[in-house]
Structures are given as C-alpha cells and as structure tokens.
PDB file of C-alpha atoms in Angstrom:
ATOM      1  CA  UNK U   1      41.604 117.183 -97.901  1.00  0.00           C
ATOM      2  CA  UNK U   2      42.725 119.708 -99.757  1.00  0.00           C
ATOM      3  CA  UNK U   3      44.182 117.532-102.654  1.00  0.00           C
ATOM      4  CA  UNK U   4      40.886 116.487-103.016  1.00  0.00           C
ATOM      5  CA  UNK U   5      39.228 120.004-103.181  1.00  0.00           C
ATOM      6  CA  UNK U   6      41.672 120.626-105.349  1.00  0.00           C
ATOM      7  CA  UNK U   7      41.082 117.765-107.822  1.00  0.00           C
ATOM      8  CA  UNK U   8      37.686 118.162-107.836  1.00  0.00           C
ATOM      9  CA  UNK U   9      37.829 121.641-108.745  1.00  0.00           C
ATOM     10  CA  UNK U  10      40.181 120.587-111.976  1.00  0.00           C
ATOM     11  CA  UNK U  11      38.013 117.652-112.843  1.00  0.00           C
ATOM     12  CA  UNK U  12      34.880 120.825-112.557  1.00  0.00           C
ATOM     13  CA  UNK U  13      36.673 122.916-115.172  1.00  0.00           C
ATOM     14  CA  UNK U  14      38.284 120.501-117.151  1.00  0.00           C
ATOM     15  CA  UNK U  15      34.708 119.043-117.673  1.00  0.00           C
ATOM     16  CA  UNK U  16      33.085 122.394-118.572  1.00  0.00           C
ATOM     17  CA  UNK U  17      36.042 124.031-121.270  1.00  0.00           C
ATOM     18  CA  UNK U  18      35.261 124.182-124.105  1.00  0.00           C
ATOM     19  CA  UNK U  19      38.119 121.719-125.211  1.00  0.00           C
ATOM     20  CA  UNK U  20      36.099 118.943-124.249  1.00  0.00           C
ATOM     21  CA  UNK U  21      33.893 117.073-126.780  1.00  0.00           C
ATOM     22  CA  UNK U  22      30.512 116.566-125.460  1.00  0.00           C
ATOM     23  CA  UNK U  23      30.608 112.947-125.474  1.00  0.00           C
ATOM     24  CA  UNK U  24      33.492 113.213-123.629  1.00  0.00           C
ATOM     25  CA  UNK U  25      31.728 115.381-120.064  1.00  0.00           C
ATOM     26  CA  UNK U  26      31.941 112.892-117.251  1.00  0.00           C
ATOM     27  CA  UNK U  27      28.834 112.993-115.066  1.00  0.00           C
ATOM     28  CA  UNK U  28      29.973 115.084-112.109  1.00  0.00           C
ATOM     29  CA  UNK U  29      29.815 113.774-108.245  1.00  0.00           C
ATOM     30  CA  UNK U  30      28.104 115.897-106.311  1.00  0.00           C
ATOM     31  CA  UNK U  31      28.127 113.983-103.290  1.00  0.00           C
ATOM     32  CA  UNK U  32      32.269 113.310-103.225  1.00  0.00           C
ATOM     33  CA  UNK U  33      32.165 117.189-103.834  1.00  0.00           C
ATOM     34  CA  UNK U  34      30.146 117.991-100.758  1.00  0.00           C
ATOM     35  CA  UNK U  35      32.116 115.770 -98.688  1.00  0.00           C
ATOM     36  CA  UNK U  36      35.298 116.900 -99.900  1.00  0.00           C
ATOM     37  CA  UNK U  37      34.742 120.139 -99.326  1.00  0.00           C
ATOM     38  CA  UNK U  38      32.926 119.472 -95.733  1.00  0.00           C
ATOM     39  CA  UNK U  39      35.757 120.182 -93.826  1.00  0.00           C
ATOM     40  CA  UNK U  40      36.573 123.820 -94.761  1.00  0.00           C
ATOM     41  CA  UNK U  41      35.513 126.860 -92.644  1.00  0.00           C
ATOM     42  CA  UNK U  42      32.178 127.956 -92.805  1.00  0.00           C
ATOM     43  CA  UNK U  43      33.093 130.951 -95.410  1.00  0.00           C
ATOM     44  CA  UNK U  44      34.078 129.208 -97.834  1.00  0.00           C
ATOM     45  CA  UNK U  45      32.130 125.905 -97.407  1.00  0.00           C
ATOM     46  CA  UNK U  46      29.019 127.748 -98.226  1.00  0.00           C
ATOM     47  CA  UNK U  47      29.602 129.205-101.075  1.00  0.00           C
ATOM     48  CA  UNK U  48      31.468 125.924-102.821  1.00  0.00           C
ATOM     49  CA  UNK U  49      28.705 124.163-101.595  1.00  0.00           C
ATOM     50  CA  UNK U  50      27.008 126.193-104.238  1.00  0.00           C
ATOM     51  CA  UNK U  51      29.541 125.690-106.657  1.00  0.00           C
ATOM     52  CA  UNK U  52      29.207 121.695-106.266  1.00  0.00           C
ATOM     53  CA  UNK U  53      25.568 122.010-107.572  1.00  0.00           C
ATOM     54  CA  UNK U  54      25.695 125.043-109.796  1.00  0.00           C
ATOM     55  CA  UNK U  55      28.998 123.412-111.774  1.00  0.00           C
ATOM     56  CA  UNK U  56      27.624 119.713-111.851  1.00  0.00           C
ATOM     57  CA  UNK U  57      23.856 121.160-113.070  1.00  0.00           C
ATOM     58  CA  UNK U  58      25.609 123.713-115.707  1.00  0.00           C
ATOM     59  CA  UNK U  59      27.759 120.733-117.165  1.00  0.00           C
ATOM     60  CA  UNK U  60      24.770 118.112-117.279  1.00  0.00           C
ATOM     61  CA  UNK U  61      22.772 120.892-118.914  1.00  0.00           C
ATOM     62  CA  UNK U  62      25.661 120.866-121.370  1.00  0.00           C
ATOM     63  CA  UNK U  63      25.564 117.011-121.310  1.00  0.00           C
ATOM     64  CA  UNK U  64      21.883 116.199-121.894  1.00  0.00           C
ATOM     65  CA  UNK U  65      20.715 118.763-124.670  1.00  0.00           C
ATOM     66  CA  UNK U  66      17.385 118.479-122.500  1.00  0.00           C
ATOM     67  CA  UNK U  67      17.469 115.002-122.379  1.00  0.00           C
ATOM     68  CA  UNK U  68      17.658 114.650-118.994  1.00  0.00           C
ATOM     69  CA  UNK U  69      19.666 111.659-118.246  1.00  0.00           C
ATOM     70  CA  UNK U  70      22.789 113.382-116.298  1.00  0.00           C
ATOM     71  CA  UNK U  71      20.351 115.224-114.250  1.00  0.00           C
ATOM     72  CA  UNK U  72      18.704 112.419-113.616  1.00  0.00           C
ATOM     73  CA  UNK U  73      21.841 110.597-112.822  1.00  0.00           C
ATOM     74  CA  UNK U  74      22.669 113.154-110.289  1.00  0.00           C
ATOM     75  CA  UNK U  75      19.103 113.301-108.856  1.00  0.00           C
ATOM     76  CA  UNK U  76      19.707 109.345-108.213  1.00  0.00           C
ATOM     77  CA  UNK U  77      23.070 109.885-106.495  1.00  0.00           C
ATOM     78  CA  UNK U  78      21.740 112.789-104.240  1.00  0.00           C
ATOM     79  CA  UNK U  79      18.658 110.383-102.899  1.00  0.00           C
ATOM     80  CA  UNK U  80      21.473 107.543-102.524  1.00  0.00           C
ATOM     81  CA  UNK U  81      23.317 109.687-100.471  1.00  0.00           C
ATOM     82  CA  UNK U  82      19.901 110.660 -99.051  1.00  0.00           C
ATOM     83  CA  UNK U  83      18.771 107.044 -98.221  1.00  0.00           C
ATOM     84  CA  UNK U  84      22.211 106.698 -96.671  1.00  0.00           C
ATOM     85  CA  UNK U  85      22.380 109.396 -94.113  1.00  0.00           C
ATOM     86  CA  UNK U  86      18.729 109.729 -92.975  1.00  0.00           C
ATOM     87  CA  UNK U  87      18.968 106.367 -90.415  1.00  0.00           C
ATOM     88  CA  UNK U  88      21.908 108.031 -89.182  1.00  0.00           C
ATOM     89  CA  UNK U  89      20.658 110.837 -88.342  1.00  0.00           C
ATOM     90  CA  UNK U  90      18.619 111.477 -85.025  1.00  0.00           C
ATOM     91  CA  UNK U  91      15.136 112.371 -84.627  1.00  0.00           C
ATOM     92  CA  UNK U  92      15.524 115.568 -82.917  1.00  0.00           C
ATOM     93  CA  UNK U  93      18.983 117.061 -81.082  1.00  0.00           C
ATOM     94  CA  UNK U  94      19.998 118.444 -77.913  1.00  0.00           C
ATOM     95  CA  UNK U  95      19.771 121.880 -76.888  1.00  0.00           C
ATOM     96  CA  UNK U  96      17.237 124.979 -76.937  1.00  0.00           C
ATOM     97  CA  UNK U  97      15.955 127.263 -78.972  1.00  0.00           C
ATOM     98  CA  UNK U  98      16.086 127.730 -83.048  1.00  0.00           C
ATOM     99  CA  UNK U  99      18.634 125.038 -83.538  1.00  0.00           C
ATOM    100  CA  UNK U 100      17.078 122.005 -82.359  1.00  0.00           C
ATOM    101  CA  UNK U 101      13.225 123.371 -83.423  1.00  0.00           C
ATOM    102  CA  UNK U 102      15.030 124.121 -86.797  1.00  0.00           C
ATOM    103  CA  UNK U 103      16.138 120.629 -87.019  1.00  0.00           C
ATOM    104  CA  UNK U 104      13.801 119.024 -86.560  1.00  0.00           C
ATOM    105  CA  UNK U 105      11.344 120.823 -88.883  1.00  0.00           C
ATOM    106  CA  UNK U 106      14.459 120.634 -91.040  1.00  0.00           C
ATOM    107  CA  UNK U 107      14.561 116.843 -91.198  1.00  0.00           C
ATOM    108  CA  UNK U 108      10.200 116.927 -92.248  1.00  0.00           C
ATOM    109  CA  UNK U 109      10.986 119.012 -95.028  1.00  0.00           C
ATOM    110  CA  UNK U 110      13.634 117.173 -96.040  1.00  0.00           C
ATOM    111  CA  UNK U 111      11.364 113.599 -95.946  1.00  0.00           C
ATOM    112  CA  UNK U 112       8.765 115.712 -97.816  1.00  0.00           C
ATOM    113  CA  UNK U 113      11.173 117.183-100.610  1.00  0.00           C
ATOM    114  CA  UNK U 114      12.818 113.763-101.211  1.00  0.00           C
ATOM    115  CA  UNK U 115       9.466 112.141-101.364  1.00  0.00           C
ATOM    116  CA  UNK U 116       7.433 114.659-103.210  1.00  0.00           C
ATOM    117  CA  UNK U 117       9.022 117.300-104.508  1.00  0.00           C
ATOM    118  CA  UNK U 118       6.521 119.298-103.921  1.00  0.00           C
ATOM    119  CA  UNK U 119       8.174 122.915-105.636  1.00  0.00           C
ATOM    120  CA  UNK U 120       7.885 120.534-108.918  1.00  0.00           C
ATOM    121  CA  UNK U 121       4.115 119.577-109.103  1.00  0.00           C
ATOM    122  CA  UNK U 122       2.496 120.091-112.443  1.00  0.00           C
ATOM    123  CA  UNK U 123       5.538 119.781-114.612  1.00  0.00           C
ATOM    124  CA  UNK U 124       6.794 117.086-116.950  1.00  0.00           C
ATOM    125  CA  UNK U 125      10.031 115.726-118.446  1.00  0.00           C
ATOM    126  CA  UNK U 126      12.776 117.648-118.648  1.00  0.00           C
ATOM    127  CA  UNK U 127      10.989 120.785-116.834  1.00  0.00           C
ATOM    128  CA  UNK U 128      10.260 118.479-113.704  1.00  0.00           C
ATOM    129  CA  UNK U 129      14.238 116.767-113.488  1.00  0.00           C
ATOM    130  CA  UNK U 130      15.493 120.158-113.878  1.00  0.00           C
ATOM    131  CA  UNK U 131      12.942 121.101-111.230  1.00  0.00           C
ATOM    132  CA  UNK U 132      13.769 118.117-109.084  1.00  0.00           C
ATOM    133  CA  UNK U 133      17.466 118.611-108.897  1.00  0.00           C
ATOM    134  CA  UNK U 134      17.461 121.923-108.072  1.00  0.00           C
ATOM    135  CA  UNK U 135      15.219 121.207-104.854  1.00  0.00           C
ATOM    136  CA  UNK U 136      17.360 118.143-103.812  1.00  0.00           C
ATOM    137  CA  UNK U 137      20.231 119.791-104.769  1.00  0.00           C
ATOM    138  CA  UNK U 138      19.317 122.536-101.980  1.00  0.00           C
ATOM    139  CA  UNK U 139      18.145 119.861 -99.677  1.00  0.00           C
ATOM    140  CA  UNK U 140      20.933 117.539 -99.816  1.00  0.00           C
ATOM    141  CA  UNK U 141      23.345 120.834 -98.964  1.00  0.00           C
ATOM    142  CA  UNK U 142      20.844 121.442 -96.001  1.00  0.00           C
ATOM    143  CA  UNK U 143      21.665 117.434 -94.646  1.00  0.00           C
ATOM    144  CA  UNK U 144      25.099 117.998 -94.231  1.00  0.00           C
ATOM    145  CA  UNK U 145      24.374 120.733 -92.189  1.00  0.00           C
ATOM    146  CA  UNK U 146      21.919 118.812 -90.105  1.00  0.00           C
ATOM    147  CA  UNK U 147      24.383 115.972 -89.837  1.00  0.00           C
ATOM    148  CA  UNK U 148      26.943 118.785 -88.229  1.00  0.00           C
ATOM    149  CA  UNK U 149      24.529 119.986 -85.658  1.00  0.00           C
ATOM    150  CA  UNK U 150      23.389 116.192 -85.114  1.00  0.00           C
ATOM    151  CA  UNK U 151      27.459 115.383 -84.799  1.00  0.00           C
ATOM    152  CA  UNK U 152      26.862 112.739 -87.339  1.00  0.00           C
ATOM    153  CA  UNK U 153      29.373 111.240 -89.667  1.00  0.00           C
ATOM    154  CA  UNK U 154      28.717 111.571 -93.155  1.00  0.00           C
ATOM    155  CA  UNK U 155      28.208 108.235 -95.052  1.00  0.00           C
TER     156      UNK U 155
END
C-alpha cells in the first residue's frame, strides 16, 4: 500500500517538473490514486485526496493548453469509476441520525452532479470541462466516503 502511495506520488512530480517535455505528461489516474491512498488514516487521506485532484487537474492544465482533452480524459475515468461503484452501493444505510440522512441525500446529489452538472450550466468548451471536473472531482472523493460508511468495496 504504501509502495503504491509512494509511486504515485513520484509518477505526480515527475509528471509536473519542469524536465518533462509537454508531449511527454502522461494523463494522470485519479481513480488508482484515490484507491491507493484509501487505506491511510483519516488525516492524511483527506488532504491527499485533494492532492489526487489538484495534481492530476494542474498537470492536464499543463497538458491541454485549453484544449481540453486530458480533462476530459479524466472526467471520463471519474464517471467510469462512477458507473462502477453506484450498483454497489446501497440505497440508504443502517443507523440514526446525520450519517445515514447524509447518505442518502449524499447519493441524490451525487446522481444529479454526474448527470447534470448542474454548478456548470451556461458555460461552454473549455470553461464547462474545467467546470465539470472540478465538480466530479469533489463528488467522486465524496463516493469513497459513502462506500466506507456503506462498508462497500471499492471497484
């Protein structure tokens, strides 16, 4: 687990020096960086949960030259993973109080960002997959939490 973390971080900043060529950026993985870094302790898995979207949206950036295509690649991989988990996961869970109300409302906003994107209405191109993979970004974060609570493995 940690070899992974660990090689994922490398391939992150060996991807984002500046002694790589542009044409030579790989397309980061999001998802494999999520689950890689799934089982850490809370403290830290927040805030490289972060770092798995920030990094792989600040090297596409870099990538694209507001062409869009490695966000877009990532936007694809995140409603994959997305498609993947969401028959998995269960309707509502056990127990009372915020956690199982929150998951449940967690799990309709999570339908309604991967269908609509609603933060994103009214923009075009580039603005609206820039847009789009910052709300899934935040979303797809948000259902591996709900998979925890749920006790679901991740796909």
């Amino acid at each position: 687990m940690v070899r992974t973390l660990v090689s994922l971080w490398i391939i992150f900043a060996a991807a984002s020096g500046p002694a790589y060529a542009d044409n030579e950026l790989p397309t980061p993985d999001i998802i494999s960086c999520l689950k890689g870094i799934e089982p850490l302790d809370l403290r830290y898995r927040g805030w490289m949960q972060q770092q798995c979207v920030g990094v792989a949206g600040d090297i596409c950036v870099h990538i694209d030259s507001e062409t869009g295509s490695c966000l877009s690649d990532l936007v694809a991989s995140m409603r994959k993973f997305y498609d993947e988990l969401m028959p998995l996961l269960p309707p509502e869970i056990q127990g009372s109080g915020f956690r199982a109300r929150g998951y449940k409302r967690a799990l309709v906003r999570a339908r309604d960002t991967f269908d609509n994107v609603p933060a994103c209405e009214g923009l075009s191109d580039y603005e609206y997959t820039t847009c789009e993979f910052i709300e899934l970004g935040a979303a797809t974060t948000d259902l591996f939490y709900r998979a925890r609570l749920a006790d679901v493995a991740i796909p």
